[in-house]
XYZ file of N, CA and C in Angstrom:
477
model
N 1.125 -1.134 -0.235
C 0.023 0.020 0.335
C 1.274 1.515 -0.152
N 1.051 2.410 -1.205
C 1.661 3.330 -1.213
C 0.477 4.968 -0.543
N 1.705 4.868 -0.345
C 1.268 6.706 0.532
C 0.605 7.486 -0.873
N -0.492 8.279 -0.448
C -0.945 9.153 -1.453
C -0.356 10.344 -0.641
N 0.786 11.201 -1.178
C 0.666 12.488 -0.800
C -0.675 13.067 -0.865
N 0.580 14.068 0.627
C -0.946 15.276 1.426
C -0.970 16.205 0.188
N -2.549 16.459 0.039
C -3.830 17.146 -1.201
C -2.921 18.131 -1.282
N -2.858 18.872 -2.745
C -1.799 19.534 -2.465
C -0.472 20.676 -2.018
N -0.272 18.769 -1.983
C 1.481 19.196 -1.910
C 2.004 18.528 -2.895
N 3.110 19.337 -4.170
C 3.967 17.930 -4.482
C 4.498 16.416 -4.213
N 5.289 16.098 -4.820
C 6.020 14.607 -4.762
C 7.269 15.267 -4.639
N 8.062 15.093 -3.763
C 9.136 15.411 -3.700
C 10.756 15.922 -4.790
N 10.327 14.429 -5.570
C 10.936 14.894 -7.189
C 10.446 15.814 -8.061
N 9.858 16.424 -7.160
C 8.802 17.559 -8.256
C 8.979 18.970 -7.786
N 9.743 19.288 -6.425
C 9.880 20.485 -6.150
C 12.055 20.600 -6.863
N 10.925 22.003 -6.358
C 13.073 22.496 -7.510
C 14.219 22.230 -6.257
N 13.811 22.723 -5.400
C 15.092 22.876 -4.542
C 15.076 20.818 -4.037
N 15.215 20.264 -4.774
C 15.066 18.999 -4.701
C 16.528 18.495 -6.118
N 15.279 18.875 -6.619
C 16.900 18.817 -7.948
C 18.401 19.763 -7.925
N 17.888 20.269 -7.227
C 19.274 21.872 -6.718
C 19.349 21.009 -5.619
N 19.750 20.331 -5.080
C 20.213 20.238 -4.056
C 20.884 18.434 -4.620
N 20.620 17.641 -5.641
C 21.313 16.389 -6.070
C 22.330 17.169 -7.061
N 21.952 17.632 -7.861
C 22.492 17.785 -8.661
C 24.110 19.104 -8.287
N 24.107 19.786 -6.979
C 25.035 20.093 -6.093
C 25.238 19.330 -5.068
N 24.645 18.474 -4.465
C 25.260 18.287 -3.529
C 25.771 15.889 -3.475
N 25.892 15.258 -4.812
C 26.406 13.929 -5.182
C 27.358 14.636 -6.249
N 27.137 15.106 -7.083
C 28.924 15.988 -7.539
C 30.201 16.207 -6.217
N 30.058 16.834 -5.628
C 30.357 17.755 -4.345
C 30.845 16.188 -3.352
N 30.048 15.989 -2.819
C 30.372 13.962 -2.622
C 31.557 12.650 -2.595
N 30.596 12.786 -4.750
C 31.711 11.555 -5.144
C 32.429 12.703 -5.409
N 33.334 13.912 -5.810
C 34.496 14.192 -5.854
C 35.997 15.313 -4.434
N 34.958 15.040 -3.317
C 35.461 14.973 -1.883
C 36.075 14.102 -1.768
N 35.234 12.720 -2.301
C 35.528 10.869 -1.738
C 37.095 10.583 -2.758
N 36.619 11.577 -3.489
C 37.552 10.556 -4.761
C 38.953 11.217 -4.403
N 38.857 12.924 -4.418
C 40.522 13.844 -3.170
C 40.734 13.130 -2.022
N 39.961 12.219 -1.386
C 39.976 11.740 -0.096
C 41.598 10.921 -0.111
N 40.750 9.884 -1.156
C 40.892 8.370 -1.495
C 42.065 8.608 -2.850
N 42.564 9.395 -3.770
C 43.627 9.941 -3.390
C 44.549 10.432 -2.635
N 43.917 11.363 -1.518
C 45.478 11.704 -0.986
C 46.177 10.856 -0.348
N 44.918 9.870 0.188
C 45.120 8.185 1.470
C 46.308 7.384 0.977
N 45.821 7.733 -0.606
C 46.098 5.944 -1.623
C 47.819 6.431 -1.886
N 48.049 8.419 -1.299
C 49.561 8.501 -2.676
C 50.295 8.357 -0.694
N 51.711 7.820 -1.242
C 52.184 7.367 -0.179
C 53.042 8.092 0.528
N 53.167 8.947 0.213
C 53.985 10.320 0.699
C 52.797 11.386 2.131
N 51.738 11.067 1.518
C 51.282 11.397 2.696
C 50.887 11.176 4.052
N 51.083 12.117 5.259
C 51.494 11.116 6.542
C 52.644 10.055 6.596
N 53.201 9.761 5.386
C 54.658 8.705 5.241
C 55.924 9.971 6.407
N 56.911 8.576 6.353
C 57.984 9.027 6.853
C 58.981 9.918 5.738
N 60.044 10.406 6.785
C 60.530 10.765 5.598
C 60.715 10.491 4.516
N 61.902 10.809 3.079
C 62.221 9.604 1.990
C 64.374 10.415 2.631
N 64.672 9.038 2.650
C 66.600 9.520 2.695
C 67.376 9.350 0.993
N 68.086 10.192 1.297
C 68.400 11.283 -0.286
C 69.556 11.065 -0.108
N 71.164 10.776 -1.303
C 72.314 10.854 -0.316
C 72.626 12.639 -0.308
N 73.786 12.281 0.823
C 73.584 13.931 1.709
C 74.695 15.062 0.751
N 74.956 14.197 -0.291
C 75.756 15.348 -1.348
C 74.837 15.846 -1.628
N 73.505 15.080 -1.711
C 72.724 16.074 -3.195
C 72.198 16.763 -1.885
N 72.068 15.995 -1.170
C 70.837 17.341 0.304
C 71.888 18.926 -0.325
N 73.023 18.241 0.724
C 73.506 19.667 0.330
C 73.570 20.635 -0.264
N 74.210 20.204 -1.651
C 74.321 20.721 -3.098
C 72.296 21.376 -3.264
N 71.300 20.616 -3.131
C 70.638 21.846 -3.628
C 70.460 22.286 -2.286
N 70.151 22.007 -0.888
C 70.335 23.052 0.342
C 70.950 23.932 0.118
N 72.170 24.780 -1.140
C 72.741 25.361 -0.788
C 74.377 25.458 -0.774
N 74.707 24.743 0.838
C 76.141 24.163 1.755
C 76.424 23.620 1.061
N 77.570 23.273 1.454
C 79.252 22.928 0.926
C 78.968 21.217 1.856
N 79.796 20.836 1.637
C 79.400 19.334 2.251
C 79.802 19.189 3.673
N 80.149 18.616 4.691
C 80.008 18.504 5.200
C 81.710 18.187 5.846
N 82.861 17.819 6.284
C 84.425 17.936 6.690
C 83.654 16.157 6.925
N 84.884 15.189 6.204
C 85.138 13.713 6.010
C 85.057 13.174 6.999
N 84.942 14.341 9.299
C 85.640 13.243 10.002
C 84.272 13.943 11.599
N 83.231 14.300 10.072
C 81.792 14.745 10.820
C 81.068 13.054 10.353
N 80.452 12.282 11.589
C 79.720 11.503 11.488
C 78.387 11.841 10.636
N 78.218 11.331 9.726
C 76.680 12.037 8.356
C 76.133 10.804 9.023
N 75.013 11.367 10.466
C 74.107 11.047 10.444
C 72.257 10.001 9.144
N 71.743 11.184 8.858
C 70.660 11.433 7.602
C 70.276 12.251 6.756
N 70.434 12.398 5.802
C 69.447 12.591 5.112
C 68.181 12.876 4.403
N 67.619 13.749 4.717
C 65.427 13.467 4.632
C 65.914 14.602 3.837
N 64.347 13.987 2.386
C 63.475 15.159 1.930
C 62.580 14.787 2.865
N 61.744 16.510 3.034
C 60.145 16.100 3.782
C 59.126 17.094 2.953
N 58.770 17.365 3.875
C 56.806 18.092 2.873
C 56.796 16.617 2.477
N 55.818 17.957 2.088
C 54.212 17.182 0.652
C 54.529 17.633 -0.642
N 53.132 19.205 -0.314
C 54.351 20.401 -1.661
C 55.387 20.423 -2.022
N 55.803 21.389 -0.553
C 57.011 22.287 -0.149
C 58.529 21.140 0.572
N 59.450 21.674 -0.426
C 60.753 20.238 -0.346
C 61.716 21.099 0.464
N 62.004 20.235 1.689
C 62.948 20.579 2.653
C 63.434 19.828 2.295
N 64.409 20.001 3.072
C 65.865 18.928 3.215
C 66.433 18.821 4.182
N 66.565 17.884 5.107
C 66.809 18.145 6.778
C 68.031 16.826 6.498
N 69.397 18.075 6.750
C 71.128 17.000 6.483
C 71.235 16.896 8.509
N 71.031 15.886 9.239
C 72.158 16.241 10.721
C 73.166 15.316 10.018
N 73.465 15.694 11.842
C 75.045 15.472 11.267
C 75.728 15.093 12.658
N 76.644 14.542 13.686
C 77.298 14.767 14.861
C 78.803 14.670 14.617
N 79.157 15.639 15.053
C 80.733 15.763 14.476
C 81.627 16.459 16.015
N 82.744 16.559 16.138
C 82.846 16.741 16.797
C 83.184 18.527 16.667
N 83.257 19.730 18.181
C 82.061 21.109 18.873
C 83.551 22.223 17.754
N 84.637 22.194 17.462
C 85.662 22.603 16.675
C 85.807 22.672 15.551
N 85.060 21.188 15.263
C 84.740 21.038 13.362
C 83.099 21.433 13.810
N 82.393 21.466 13.918
C 81.198 22.291 14.198
C 81.538 23.585 14.151
N 81.544 23.017 14.454
C 81.871 25.338 14.630
C 83.094 25.916 13.689
N 83.598 25.657 13.253
C 84.447 26.201 11.802
C 83.177 25.801 10.889
N 83.033 24.434 10.776
C 82.163 23.957 9.714
C 81.152 25.239 9.030
N 80.352 25.558 11.010
C 79.347 26.922 10.481
C 80.227 28.181 10.986
N 81.432 27.961 10.772
C 81.334 29.745 10.494
C 81.839 30.264 8.474
N 82.542 28.718 8.102
C 82.203 28.605 6.957
C 81.474 28.959 5.651
N 80.275 28.680 6.314
C 80.031 28.468 5.790
C 78.098 29.591 6.387
N 78.349 29.123 7.381
C 77.638 30.632 8.016
C 77.698 31.572 8.788
N 78.633 33.039 8.730
C 79.556 33.609 8.900
C 79.352 34.914 9.789
N 78.094 34.708 9.670
C 77.435 36.293 9.962
C 76.112 35.602 11.078
N 76.220 34.075 11.145
C 75.495 33.883 11.586
C 75.427 33.138 12.774
N 75.252 33.192 14.319
C 75.704 32.490 15.246
C 74.498 32.011 15.906
N 74.222 31.010 16.369
C 74.063 30.279 17.205
C 73.475 30.514 18.355
N 71.720 30.695 19.380
C 71.307 30.766 20.246
C 70.127 30.547 20.840
N 69.791 31.150 21.765
C 68.612 29.805 22.794
C 67.396 30.550 22.652
N 67.397 31.661 21.583
C 67.049 32.750 21.913
C 65.644 32.172 21.175
N 66.382 32.005 19.468
C 65.328 31.338 18.426
C 64.799 29.837 18.133
N 65.268 29.069 19.681
C 64.651 27.852 19.132
C 63.112 27.597 19.749
N 62.952 27.260 18.987
C 61.432 27.413 18.794
C 61.286 25.446 19.467
N 61.684 25.030 19.899
C 61.699 23.012 19.474
C 62.810 22.986 20.700
N 62.192 22.866 21.591
C 62.747 22.416 23.838
C 63.350 21.109 23.359
N 63.737 20.046 22.032
C 64.535 19.473 22.009
C 66.257 19.742 21.946
N 66.221 21.436 21.106
C 66.933 21.822 20.357
C 67.615 22.602 21.776
N 69.139 23.167 21.520
C 69.940 23.791 22.941
C 69.808 25.389 22.232
N 70.462 24.856 20.987
C 70.846 26.001 20.702
C 70.325 26.180 18.509
N 69.688 27.449 18.049
C 69.474 27.226 16.500
C 69.352 28.442 15.868
N 69.466 28.873 14.817
C 69.701 30.273 14.710
C 68.631 30.014 13.116
N 68.697 30.980 12.179
C 67.179 31.037 11.230
C 68.491 31.626 10.286
N 68.266 31.427 8.770
C 69.278 32.756 8.224
C 67.743 32.616 6.548
N 67.908 33.588 6.316
C 66.608 34.237 5.875
C 67.215 33.811 3.846
N 66.667 34.074 3.484
C 66.945 33.442 1.322
C 68.036 34.968 1.742
N 66.971 36.688 2.348
C 67.753 37.637 2.222
C 68.531 37.912 2.914
N 69.341 37.642 3.620
C 70.242 38.169 4.475
C 72.501 37.781 3.773
N 72.430 37.574 4.919
C 74.039 38.019 3.805
C 74.475 36.788 4.116
N 73.733 36.214 4.489
C 74.582 34.287 4.978
C 73.649 33.057 3.856
N 73.022 34.071 3.387
C 71.621 33.045 2.652
C 72.810 31.658 1.655
N 72.163 31.003 1.675
C 73.127 29.759 0.972
C 72.764 30.857 -0.937
N 73.705 30.757 -1.412
C 73.314 30.660 -2.679
C 72.198 30.018 -3.356
N 70.880 28.697 -3.161
C 70.586 28.119 -4.059
C 68.772 29.197 -3.290
N 68.771 29.495 -2.141
C 67.929 30.923 -2.483
C 66.918 30.319 -1.039
N 67.384 29.193 -0.575
C 66.593 28.398 0.226
C 66.560 29.099 1.836
N 66.006 29.232 2.210
C 65.992 30.142 4.287
C 67.418 27.741 5.104
N 67.848 29.107 5.425
C 68.038 27.081 6.898
C 67.667 27.833 8.218
N 67.383 26.469 8.722
C 67.210 26.434 9.888
C 68.322 25.203 10.501
N 69.349 25.895 11.572
C 70.298 25.764 11.871
C 69.785 25.391 13.146
N 69.733 23.784 14.225
C 70.031 23.406 15.398
C 70.696 22.510 15.491
N 71.422 22.432 16.894
C 72.405 22.671 17.805
C 71.824 21.201 19.598
N 72.531 20.591 19.714
C 72.092 19.799 20.483
C 74.133 19.414 21.504
N 74.419 20.033 22.147
C 75.336 19.819 22.177
C 75.649 17.916 23.943
N 76.821 17.214 23.544
C 76.891 15.956 24.516
C 78.345 16.138 25.469
N 77.166 15.111 26.111
C 78.720 14.949 27.242
C 80.228 14.324 26.843
N 80.519 14.557 25.625
C 81.211 14.496 24.833
C 82.615 15.262 23.935
N 81.787 16.305 24.487
C 82.540 17.466 23.097
C 82.029 17.221 22.135
N 80.768 17.192 22.140
C 80.463 16.780 20.274
C 78.665 17.515 20.387
N 79.044 17.471 18.637
C 77.361 17.996 18.885
C 76.568 17.654 17.586
N 75.595 17.351 17.849
C 74.411 17.138 16.530
C 73.603 18.473 15.960
N 73.676 17.920 15.041
C 73.654 19.824 14.391
C 72.792 18.904 13.287
N 71.550 19.527 13.058
C 70.646 19.723 11.854
C 70.805 20.833 10.956
N 70.154 20.832 10.272
C 70.459 21.966 8.602
C 69.037 21.874 8.129
N 67.796 22.553 8.116
C 66.878 22.691 7.791
C 66.907 23.919 6.739
N 66.640 22.831 5.313
C 66.772 24.442 4.265
C 65.393 23.627 3.716
N 64.713 24.685 3.571
C 63.073 24.662 2.520
C 62.917 26.084 1.912
N 62.048 25.280 1.311
C 61.685 26.819 0.289
C 61.044 28.140 0.153
């Protein structure tokens, strides 16, 4: 037994707002679902940084390679749309200081610009500063000092 519409009222499929909502909502839901499915299927979404050759990472970031006596820990490419290079290495305090003076002579590491509690000293080099790499990237320098007179330095370069 089918219900009859109330006298004087149009059935749902004969109302203008029904068709407008159908024409707008269905494509929006389908496109939104396709977008979300593509983003979650993409390997770079929410995944770990991609490890790359350290020489390539340093060249892309616009800085010279670290001295051979420093232990390069890892070099990564970070980011989904904006590319960033992360170079992490450990070396004796004197060697790290010498490398920093040669690459960034006008930049001093300090406690003030550190926004991450894990790092003891930080510095930021803008693309328009005197110490800016030739690549035009901005650079974050972050250091952690160890008790054995070594420094763990992270060089984060981004466009």
